[in-house]
Tab-separated table of C-alpha atoms and ligand atoms in Angstrom:
chain	number	residue	atom	x	y	z
A	1351	UNK	CA	14.538	-3.987	-19.339
A	1352	UNK	CA	13.344	-5.929	-16.348
A	1353	UNK	CA	12.438	-4.277	-13.100
A	1354	UNK	CA	15.145	-4.710	-10.445
A	1355	UNK	CA	14.171	-5.142	-6.813
A	1356	UNK	CA	16.129	-4.210	-3.706
A	1357	UNK	CA	16.946	-7.853	-2.941
A	1358	UNK	CA	18.871	-8.221	-6.213
A	1359	UNK	CA	22.360	-9.331	-5.094
A	1360	UNK	CA	23.967	-6.715	-7.362
A	1361	UNK	CA	22.411	-3.799	-5.441
A	1362	UNK	CA	24.636	-2.334	-2.745
A	1363	UNK	CA	23.140	-0.113	-0.018
A	1364	UNK	CA	26.270	0.076	2.123
A	1365	UNK	CA	26.756	3.662	3.373
A	1366	UNK	CA	24.106	5.032	0.996
A	1367	UNK	CA	21.320	7.516	1.582
A	1368	UNK	CA	18.177	5.723	0.419
A	1369	UNK	CA	15.128	7.743	-0.600
A	1370	UNK	CA	12.091	5.460	-0.445
A	1371	UNK	CA	8.478	6.128	-1.505
A	1372	UNK	CA	5.797	4.202	0.391
A	1373	UNK	CA	2.024	4.333	0.553
A	1374	UNK	CA	1.351	5.122	4.215
A	1375	UNK	CA	-2.129	6.391	3.383
A	1376	UNK	CA	-3.935	4.579	6.216
A	1377	UNK	CA	-7.418	5.305	7.610
A	1378	UNK	CA	-7.742	7.410	10.801
A	1379	UNK	CA	-10.655	7.851	13.234
A	1380	UNK	CA	-11.850	11.223	14.610
A	1381	UNK	CA	-9.148	11.075	17.305
A	1382	UNK	CA	-6.546	10.814	14.514
A	1383	UNK	CA	-5.719	7.223	15.513
A	1384	UNK	CA	-4.838	4.728	12.796
A	1385	UNK	CA	-7.680	2.210	12.415
A	1386	UNK	CA	-5.976	-0.154	9.966
A	1387	UNK	CA	-2.179	-0.381	9.882
A	1388	UNK	CA	-1.930	-2.938	7.038
A	1389	UNK	CA	-0.264	-0.592	4.543
A	1390	UNK	CA	2.443	0.436	7.027
A	1391	UNK	CA	2.922	-3.126	8.300
A	1392	UNK	CA	3.390	-4.384	4.742
A	1393	UNK	CA	6.089	-1.727	4.164
A	1394	UNK	CA	8.174	-2.771	7.190
A	1395	UNK	CA	10.039	-5.658	5.455
A	1396	UNK	CA	11.458	-3.186	2.891
A	1397	UNK	CA	12.534	-0.706	5.603
A	1398	UNK	CA	14.171	-3.476	7.647
A	1399	UNK	CA	15.877	-4.904	4.569
A	1400	UNK	CA	17.424	-1.512	3.765
A	1401	UNK	CA	18.617	-0.993	7.343
A	1402	UNK	CA	20.007	-4.529	7.625
A	1403	UNK	CA	21.844	-4.113	4.337
A	1404	UNK	CA	23.888	-1.127	5.414
A	1405	UNK	CA	21.862	1.930	4.376
A	1406	UNK	CA	23.330	4.970	6.118
A	1407	UNK	CA	20.074	6.965	6.099
A	1408	UNK	CA	16.501	6.254	5.118
A	1409	UNK	CA	14.448	9.146	3.827
A	1410	UNK	CA	10.860	7.936	3.707
A	1411	UNK	CA	8.179	9.629	1.600
A	1412	UNK	CA	4.416	9.211	1.367
A	1413	UNK	CA	1.204	11.049	0.649
A	1414	UNK	CA	-1.666	11.079	3.149
A	1415	UNK	CA	-5.330	11.794	2.353
A	1416	UNK	CA	-6.363	14.551	-0.022
A	1417	UNK	CA	-5.117	17.892	1.355
A	1418	UNK	CA	-5.262	19.326	-2.204
A	1419	UNK	CA	-1.845	20.947	-2.294
A	1420	UNK	CA	-1.860	22.828	1.008
A	1421	UNK	CA	-0.940	22.118	4.600
A	1422	UNK	CA	-3.943	20.645	6.446
A	1423	UNK	CA	-3.028	19.523	9.975
A	1424	UNK	CA	-5.356	16.521	10.052
A	1425	UNK	CA	-3.417	15.096	7.091
A	1426	UNK	CA	-0.041	15.293	8.843
A	1427	UNK	CA	2.000	12.084	8.780
A	1428	UNK	CA	2.550	12.506	12.527
A	1429	UNK	CA	0.527	9.379	13.556
A	1430	UNK	CA	2.451	7.378	10.936
A	1431	UNK	CA	5.815	8.627	12.272
A	1432	UNK	CA	4.791	7.579	15.793
A	1433	UNK	CA	3.631	4.131	14.657
A	1434	UNK	CA	6.785	3.562	12.588
A	1435	UNK	CA	9.026	4.505	15.533
A	1436	UNK	CA	7.183	1.992	17.718
A	1437	UNK	CA	7.241	-0.799	15.103
A	1438	UNK	CA	10.910	-0.287	14.220
A	1439	UNK	CA	11.954	0.477	17.795
A	1440	UNK	CA	13.931	3.391	16.439
A	1441	UNK	CA	13.794	7.172	16.297
A	1442	UNK	CA	11.810	8.477	13.315
A	1443	UNK	CA	12.031	12.221	12.660
A	1444	UNK	CA	9.128	13.853	10.838
A	1445	UNK	CA	10.229	16.929	8.871
A	1446	UNK	CA	8.340	20.257	8.858
A	1447	UNK	CA	7.623	19.835	5.164
A	1448	UNK	CA	8.968	17.779	2.251
A	1449	UNK	CA	11.124	20.732	1.174
A	1450	UNK	CA	12.113	22.067	4.608
A	1451	UNK	CA	15.572	23.647	4.710
A	1452	UNK	CA	16.433	21.639	7.842
A	1453	UNK	CA	16.403	18.373	5.873
A	1454	UNK	CA	19.951	18.851	4.577
A	1455	UNK	CA	21.225	19.348	8.122
A	1456	UNK	CA	19.510	16.127	9.206
A	1457	UNK	CA	21.055	14.290	6.253
A	1458	UNK	CA	24.546	15.262	7.389
A	1459	UNK	CA	24.123	14.202	11.036
A	1460	UNK	CA	24.974	10.625	12.041
A	1461	UNK	CA	21.574	10.216	13.756
A	1462	UNK	CA	18.644	9.952	13.294
A	1463	UNK	CA	18.857	7.167	10.753
A	1464	UNK	CA	15.215	7.415	9.691
A	1465	UNK	CA	13.684	10.635	8.377
A	1466	UNK	CA	10.048	10.810	7.280
A	1467	UNK	CA	9.219	13.686	4.954
A	1468	UNK	CA	5.914	15.402	5.826
A	1469	UNK	CA	2.946	14.675	3.502
A	1470	UNK	CA	4.016	15.115	-0.130
A	1471	UNK	CA	0.516	16.243	-1.085
A	1472	UNK	CA	0.876	19.400	1.016
A	1473	UNK	CA	2.658	20.582	-2.166
A	1474	UNK	CA	0.525	20.989	-5.329
A	1475	UNK	CA	3.664	20.072	-7.327
A	1476	UNK	CA	3.416	16.441	-6.159
A	1477	UNK	CA	0.182	15.594	-7.987
A	1478	UNK	CA	1.143	17.884	-10.888
A	1479	UNK	CA	4.287	15.746	-11.419
A	1480	UNK	CA	6.329	18.949	-11.323
A	1481	UNK	CA	9.927	18.316	-12.520
A	1482	UNK	CA	11.397	20.934	-10.135
A	1483	UNK	CA	9.730	19.288	-7.127
A	1484	UNK	CA	10.861	15.837	-8.293
A	1485	UNK	CA	14.400	17.166	-8.627
A	1486	UNK	CA	14.348	18.717	-5.115
A	1487	UNK	CA	13.224	15.393	-3.632
A	1488	UNK	CA	15.771	13.456	-5.687
A	1489	UNK	CA	18.642	15.371	-4.046
A	1490	UNK	CA	17.930	13.700	-0.678
A	1491	UNK	CA	19.081	10.225	-1.766
A	1492	UNK	CA	21.776	8.331	-3.657
A	1493	UNK	CA	19.364	5.493	-4.402
A	1494	UNK	CA	15.595	5.513	-4.984
A	1495	UNK	CA	13.273	2.741	-3.815
A	1496	UNK	CA	9.687	2.691	-5.022
A	1497	UNK	CA	7.384	0.609	-2.842
A	1498	UNK	CA	4.138	2.592	-3.027
A	1499	UNK	CA	2.155	0.048	-5.016
A	1500	UNK	CA	-1.156	1.753	-4.087
A	1501	UNK	CA	-0.137	4.918	-5.986
A	1502	UNK	CA	1.913	3.384	-8.782
A	1503	UNK	CA	-0.960	3.929	-11.252
A	1504	UNK	CA	-0.566	7.691	-10.781
A	1505	UNK	CA	1.952	9.890	-12.581
A	1506	UNK	CA	2.978	11.989	-9.585
A	1507	UNK	CA	6.357	13.606	-8.876
A	1508	UNK	CA	7.411	11.030	-6.259
A	1509	UNK	CA	5.994	7.959	-8.033
A	1510	UNK	CA	6.891	8.827	-11.616
A	1511	UNK	CA	8.770	12.051	-12.425
A	1512	UNK	CA	11.511	11.443	-9.876
A	1513	UNK	CA	12.628	8.163	-11.421
A	1514	UNK	CA	14.527	9.833	-14.262
A	1515	UNK	CA	16.932	11.356	-11.705
A	1516	UNK	CA	17.959	7.856	-10.627
A	1517	UNK	CA	19.050	6.146	-13.837
A	1518	UNK	CA	20.617	2.801	-12.794
A	1519	UNK	CA	19.767	3.574	-9.181
A	1520	UNK	CA	15.982	3.073	-8.897
A	1521	UNK	CA	14.634	-0.192	-7.533
A	1522	UNK	CA	11.338	-1.776	-6.567
A	1523	UNK	CA	10.698	-2.606	-2.901
A	1524	UNK	CA	9.546	-5.898	-1.441
A	1525	UNK	CA	5.868	-4.901	-1.160
A	1526	UNK	CA	5.823	-4.006	-4.859
A	1527	UNK	CA	7.483	-7.329	-5.666
A	1528	UNK	CA	4.833	-9.244	-3.685
A	1529	UNK	CA	1.939	-7.366	-5.265
A	1530	UNK	CA	3.169	-7.904	-8.818
A	1531	UNK	CA	3.933	-11.579	-8.201
A	1532	UNK	CA	0.356	-12.103	-6.980
A	1533	UNK	CA	-1.220	-10.028	-9.766
A	1534	UNK	CA	0.745	-11.904	-12.411
A	1535	UNK	CA	-0.998	-15.088	-11.269
A	1536	UNK	CA	-4.201	-13.413	-12.461
A	1537	UNK	CA	-2.840	-11.598	-15.525
A	1538	UNK	CA	-0.493	-14.257	-16.949
A	1539	UNK	CA	-1.941	-17.735	-17.473
A	1540	UNK	CA	-4.238	-17.981	-14.449
A	1541	UNK	CA	-4.886	-21.547	-13.284
A	1542	UNK	CA	-8.266	-22.649	-14.619
A	1543	UNK	CA	-11.100	-22.555	-13.801
A	1544	UNK	CA	-10.676	-18.834	-13.170
A	1545	UNK	CA	-13.680	-17.152	-11.553
A	1546	UNK	CA	-14.003	-13.384	-11.025
A	1547	UNK	CA	-16.478	-11.923	-8.534
A	1548	UNK	CA	-17.321	-8.338	-9.336
A	1549	UNK	CA	-19.516	-6.241	-7.048
A	1550	UNK	CA	-19.794	-2.746	-5.642
A	1551	UNK	CA	-21.563	0.205	-7.128
A	1552	UNK	CA	-19.357	1.940	-9.690
A	1553	UNK	CA	-20.193	0.188	-12.950
A	1554	UNK	CA	-18.548	2.895	-14.993
A	1555	UNK	CA	-15.245	2.528	-13.123
A	1556	UNK	CA	-15.204	-1.235	-13.445
A	1557	UNK	CA	-16.471	-1.617	-16.984
A	1558	UNK	CA	-12.950	-1.719	-18.458
A	1559	UNK	CA	-11.879	-4.468	-16.122
A	1560	UNK	CA	-15.017	-6.477	-16.914
A	1561	UNK	CA	-14.382	-6.070	-20.643
A	1562	UNK	CA	-10.765	-7.175	-20.198
A	1563	UNK	CA	-11.517	-10.065	-17.833
A	1564	UNK	CA	-14.498	-11.508	-19.625
A	1565	UNK	CA	-12.230	-13.052	-22.262
A	1566	UNK	CA	-9.854	-14.690	-19.731
A	1567	UNK	CA	-12.219	-15.852	-16.961
A	1568	UNK	CA	-14.281	-19.024	-17.101
A	1569	UNK	CA	-17.074	-17.430	-15.085
A	1570	UNK	CA	-17.878	-13.948	-13.866
A	1571	UNK	CA	-20.196	-13.632	-10.876
A	1572	UNK	CA	-21.753	-10.180	-10.730
A	1573	UNK	CA	-23.374	-8.991	-7.488
A	1574	UNK	CA	-23.953	-5.795	-5.515
A	1575	UNK	CA	-25.298	-2.759	-7.326
A	1576	UNK	CA	-23.182	-3.853	-10.331
A	1577	UNK	CA	-25.812	-6.515	-11.050
A	1578	UNK	CA	-28.805	-4.215	-11.690
A	1579	UNK	CA	-27.723	-2.715	-15.030
A	1580	UNK	CA	-27.095	-6.267	-16.217
A	1581	UNK	CA	-30.486	-7.530	-14.959
A	1582	UNK	CA	-32.196	-4.517	-16.550
A	1583	UNK	CA	-30.341	-5.114	-19.813
A	1584	UNK	CA	-31.791	-8.639	-19.746
A	1585	UNK	CA	-35.272	-7.115	-19.560
A	1586	UNK	CA	-35.952	-7.635	-15.821
A	1587	UNK	CA	-37.602	-4.985	-13.715
A	1588	UNK	CA	-35.170	-3.782	-11.005
A	1589	UNK	CA	-37.491	-1.477	-9.022
A	1590	UNK	CA	-35.678	1.532	-7.570
A	1591	UNK	CA	-32.259	-0.202	-7.361
A	1592	UNK	CA	-29.125	1.858	-8.056
A	1593	UNK	CA	-28.668	2.003	-11.839
A	1594	UNK	CA	-28.097	4.566	-14.585
A	1595	UNK	CA	-29.247	4.381	-18.224
A	1596	UNK	CA	-25.647	4.722	-19.343
A	1597	UNK	CA	-24.682	1.686	-17.234
A	1598	UNK	CA	-27.489	-0.368	-18.809
A	1599	UNK	CA	-26.084	0.366	-22.280
A	1600	UNK	CA	-22.610	-0.727	-21.184
A	1601	UNK	CA	-24.005	-3.877	-19.557
A	1602	UNK	CA	-26.041	-4.691	-22.670
A	1603	UNK	CA	-22.938	-4.549	-24.842
A	1604	UNK	CA	-21.041	-6.946	-22.582
A	1605	UNK	CA	-23.988	-9.329	-22.251
A	1606	UNK	CA	-24.364	-9.478	-26.020
A	1607	UNK	CA	-20.751	-10.493	-26.598
A	1608	UNK	CA	-20.156	-14.266	-26.994
A	1609	UNK	CA	-18.060	-14.391	-23.793
A	1610	UNK	CA	-20.613	-12.309	-21.910
A	1611	UNK	CA	-23.441	-14.664	-22.882
A	1612	UNK	CA	-21.511	-17.749	-21.819
A	1613	UNK	CA	-19.739	-16.600	-18.678
A	1614	UNK	CA	-21.751	-14.013	-16.746
A	1615	UNK	CA	-23.776	-15.302	-13.804
A	1616	UNK	CA	-26.274	-12.875	-12.260
A	1617	UNK	CA	-28.311	-12.931	-9.026
A	1618	UNK	CA	-31.456	-15.078	-9.032
A	1619	UNK	CA	-32.893	-13.651	-5.792
A	1620	UNK	CA	-32.447	-10.543	-3.644
A	1621	UNK	CA	-32.753	-8.875	-0.278
A	1622	UNK	CA	-34.660	-5.631	-0.858
A	1623	UNK	CA	-36.159	-2.686	1.060
A	1624	UNK	CA	-38.199	0.439	0.341
A	1625	UNK	CA	-35.106	2.586	1.013
A	1626	UNK	CA	-31.566	2.024	2.293
A	1627	UNK	CA	-32.902	2.535	5.823
A	1628	UNK	CA	-35.994	0.369	5.245
A	1629	UNK	CA	-36.855	-3.099	6.588
A	1630	UNK	CA	-35.140	-5.966	4.758
A	1631	UNK	CA	-37.398	-8.306	2.733
A	1632	UNK	CA	-36.577	-11.397	0.676
A	1633	UNK	CA	-37.568	-11.701	-3.007
A	1634	UNK	CA	-37.372	-15.215	-4.456
A	1635	UNK	CA	-36.937	-13.986	-8.029
A	1636	UNK	CA	-34.458	-12.022	-10.147
A	1637	UNK	CA	-37.267	-9.505	-10.757
A	1638	UNK	CA	-37.745	-6.609	-8.297
A	1639	UNK	CA	-41.139	-4.886	-8.002
A	1640	UNK	CA	-41.648	-1.156	-8.697
A	1641	UNK	CA	-41.102	0.442	-5.272
A	1642	UNK	CA	-38.306	-1.739	-3.850
A	1643	UNK	CA	-34.540	-1.524	-4.204
A	1644	UNK	CA	-32.125	-4.464	-4.243
A	1645	UNK	CA	-29.571	-4.144	-1.439
A	1646	UNK	CA	-28.020	-7.624	-1.184
A	1647	UNK	CA	-27.908	-10.933	-3.020
A	1648	UNK	CA	-30.318	-13.615	-1.705
A	1649	UNK	CA	-29.707	-17.121	-0.305
A	1650	UNK	CA	-30.178	-18.889	-3.665
A	1651	UNK	CA	-27.668	-16.569	-5.333
A	1652	UNK	CA	-25.133	-17.266	-2.554
A	1653	UNK	CA	-25.598	-21.020	-3.251
A	1654	UNK	CA	-25.328	-20.485	-7.014
A	1655	UNK	CA	-22.119	-18.445	-6.627
A	1656	UNK	CA	-20.756	-21.005	-4.106
A	1657	UNK	CA	-21.222	-23.866	-6.590
A	1658	UNK	CA	-19.205	-22.010	-9.235
A	1659	UNK	CA	-16.516	-20.944	-6.749
A	1660	UNK	CA	-16.083	-24.556	-5.535
A	1661	UNK	CA	-14.595	-25.563	-8.897
A	1662	UNK	CA	-12.277	-22.531	-9.112
A	1663	UNK	CA	-8.472	-22.737	-9.083
A	1664	UNK	CA	-8.079	-18.939	-9.323
A	1665	UNK	CA	-10.440	-16.376	-7.754
A	1666	UNK	CA	-10.361	-12.602	-8.155
A	1667	UNK	CA	-12.756	-10.587	-5.989
A	1668	UNK	CA	-13.432	-6.869	-6.237
A	1669	UNK	CA	-16.485	-5.156	-4.756
A	1670	UNK	CA	-19.064	-6.096	-2.095
A	1671	UNK	CA	-22.248	-8.074	-2.897
A	1672	UNK	CA	-24.545	-5.551	-1.252
A	1673	UNK	CA	-24.840	-2.580	1.093
A	1674	UNK	CA	-22.657	-4.514	3.548
A	1675	UNK	CA	-22.100	-1.520	5.861
A	1676	UNK	CA	-25.623	-2.270	7.164
A	1677	UNK	CA	-25.942	-5.603	8.992
A	1678	UNK	CA	-29.299	-6.382	7.345
A	1679	UNK	CA	-27.582	-6.369	3.926
A	1680	UNK	CA	-24.158	-7.795	4.830
A	1681	UNK	CA	-24.943	-11.512	4.587
A	1682	UNK	CA	-24.188	-11.871	0.863
A	1683	UNK	CA	-20.780	-10.199	1.148
A	1684	UNK	CA	-19.776	-12.004	4.353
A	1685	UNK	CA	-20.906	-15.393	2.931
A	1686	UNK	CA	-18.851	-14.826	-0.226
A	1687	UNK	CA	-15.871	-13.801	1.967
A	1688	UNK	CA	-16.157	-17.126	3.810
A	1689	UNK	CA	-16.487	-19.154	0.596
A	1690	UNK	CA	-13.402	-17.453	-0.909
A	1691	UNK	CA	-11.447	-17.937	2.346
A	1692	UNK	CA	-12.367	-21.651	2.507
A	1693	UNK	CA	-11.415	-22.260	-1.126
A	1694	UNK	CA	-8.143	-23.975	-2.077
A	1695	UNK	CA	-7.886	-21.704	-5.125
A	1696	UNK	CA	-5.336	-18.913	-5.440
A	1697	UNK	CA	-7.438	-15.965	-4.229
A	1698	UNK	CA	-6.740	-12.286	-4.731
A	1699	UNK	CA	-8.920	-9.623	-3.121
A	1700	UNK	CA	-8.566	-5.960	-4.097
A	1701	UNK	CA	-10.582	-2.799	-3.529
A	1702	UNK	CA	-11.058	-1.071	-0.180
A	1703	UNK	CA	-14.574	-2.363	0.454
A	1704	UNK	CA	-13.935	-6.016	-0.371
A	1705	UNK	CA	-10.822	-5.909	1.794
A	1706	UNK	CA	-12.857	-4.328	4.637
A	1707	UNK	CA	-15.447	-7.106	4.232
A	1708	UNK	CA	-12.774	-9.805	4.404
A	1709	UNK	CA	-11.380	-8.193	7.541
A	1710	UNK	CA	-14.872	-7.907	9.072
A	1711	UNK	CA	-15.338	-11.627	8.450
A	1712	UNK	CA	-12.050	-12.278	10.335
A	1713	UNK	CA	-10.661	-14.460	7.563
A	1714	UNK	CA	-7.923	-12.284	6.017
A	1715	UNK	CA	-5.190	-14.824	6.672
A	1716	UNK	CA	-6.993	-17.438	4.552
A	1717	UNK	CA	-6.840	-15.268	1.428
A	1718	UNK	CA	-3.787	-15.875	-0.797
A	1719	UNK	CA	-3.234	-12.170	-1.443
A	1720	UNK	CA	-4.955	-9.019	-0.200
A	1721	UNK	CA	-3.833	-6.104	-2.324
A	1722	UNK	CA	-2.804	-2.837	-0.634
A	1723	UNK	CA	-3.933	-0.953	-3.745
A	1724	UNK	CA	-7.492	-1.427	-5.010
A	1725	UNK	CA	-7.259	1.094	-7.880
A	1726	UNK	CA	-3.697	0.122	-8.795
A	1727	UNK	CA	-4.497	-3.602	-8.838
A	1728	UNK	CA	-7.511	-3.059	-11.110
A	1729	UNK	CA	-5.458	-0.881	-13.458
A	1730	UNK	CA	-2.722	-3.525	-13.592
A	1731	UNK	CA	-5.248	-6.241	-14.437
A	1732	UNK	CA	-6.811	-3.966	-17.088
A	1733	UNK	CA	-3.589	-3.075	-18.845
A	1734	UNK	CA	-0.856	-5.407	-17.585
A	1735	UNK	CA	1.339	-2.470	-16.497
A	1736	UNK	CA	1.371	0.742	-14.437
A	1737	UNK	CA	3.144	4.062	-15.158
A	1738	UNK	CA	5.178	4.092	-11.928
A	1739	UNK	CA	6.357	0.546	-12.541
A	1740	UNK	CA	7.085	1.045	-16.232
A	1741	UNK	CA	9.188	4.114	-15.448
A	1742	UNK	CA	11.134	2.027	-12.950
A	1743	UNK	CA	11.943	-0.513	-15.669
A	1744	UNK	CA	13.563	2.180	-17.742
A	1745	UNK	CA	15.204	3.734	-14.711
A	1746	UNK	CA	17.471	0.746	-14.075
B	1012	AMP	P1	-17.324	0.114	-5.148
B	1012	AMP	O1	-16.495	1.261	-4.648
B	1012	AMP	O2	-17.729	0.223	-6.569
B	1012	AMP	O3	-16.670	-1.232	-4.832
B	1012	AMP	O4	-18.678	0.171	-4.312
B	1012	AMP	C1	-18.722	-0.114	-2.943
B	1012	AMP	C2	-20.017	0.389	-2.369
B	1012	AMP	O5	-21.097	-0.178	-3.070
B	1012	AMP	C3	-20.217	0.010	-0.909
B	1012	AMP	O6	-20.314	1.181	-0.145
B	1012	AMP	C4	-21.530	-0.757	-0.905
B	1012	AMP	O7	-22.353	-0.491	0.198
B	1012	AMP	C5	-22.183	-0.292	-2.166
B	1012	AMP	N1	-23.194	-1.237	-2.673
B	1012	AMP	C6	-23.005	-2.518	-2.992
B	1012	AMP	N2	-24.156	-3.082	-3.373
B	1012	AMP	C7	-25.110	-2.133	-3.284
B	1012	AMP	C8	-26.502	-2.092	-3.554
B	1012	AMP	N3	-27.149	-3.174	-3.968
B	1012	AMP	N4	-27.147	-0.913	-3.407
B	1012	AMP	C9	-26.496	0.178	-2.979
B	1012	AMP	N5	-25.175	0.206	-2.694
B	1012	AMP	C10	-24.491	-0.943	-2.849
């Protein structure tokens, strides 16, 4: 069965209590102020849609940080409740806990219209996908809306287990719809040439996506610490750059495949230093000497990657091109951000660090789609589906 979204004309919210799961897991600074509101901002259209279409009550749910199943004050959804109230110009009541006995009283009062359940992950049952917890939550609403794309790859009580209590009454939200529409442009018949840029440091985490993508892309540009296992597998010295033996074996396997041989493009020069706090030096060669570590791609690599990206009609980017948190090693990542932003191709950027780099470069609005879920978007590209979304298909 196909997934139904809230804007399906057959769905009626008039007078209904709507239980809606979002991903309000936004970053905070030490003063517990939200430093990037994107995830909440992108959830607002769904909340407004539900209110404008007659919902009697909205019961909003989310997780926040990793409190590991117990109440930890710094992971309270309090700052989110405050921000939502301001954005929606409406009262938003934050409950004591997701299972607080006062919730039923609130549900039976005519106001407030918007109730935010306190952090679901204060309860160990959430991540354990506990059926009892899912059932308790399910009692709060007549209709379930799932819009937490960033956690839809996880089988948790509020993203997965709960759906079975809403047969014929569980729908996808507008953020989820947007994310899947954009991801399908990558997964289903991407416009060619299709170029993927893969960077960052966690080769092991990204190996599945590389294996899956290598058959569908025309070119794969590999930068950041991801590049060193591949350069080493080609027989180059990589000095003290980040790299494990296990990663070299994985890289070797991919490089030896017919697609790997034809499509992978690796750095031809580097910015290096003696340590991550050392002075930046340029190396005009793919080879790095014994006591130096590669920390960014060099100028010639930026040009090489730019030439390939110029022809692209579809671009997928995940992972920075270097240790971009340090200015001396940020040029590769920021240059690639600019090239992707200036391209006419359909561009999708996922993964916290690549998104941060795009934001740092000030060019977010020139990217076709910035995903709110790095892990979820990679998992979707890997497998073409996600547990939370699959369950929703069967729930309607
Ligand atoms: P990932 O989560 O796999 O996307 O990795 C992101 C992290 O990789 C960022 O913190 C980067 O600073 C780091 N990174 C990227 N390139 C390098 C490099 N050449 N050496 C060390 N760390 C790097």
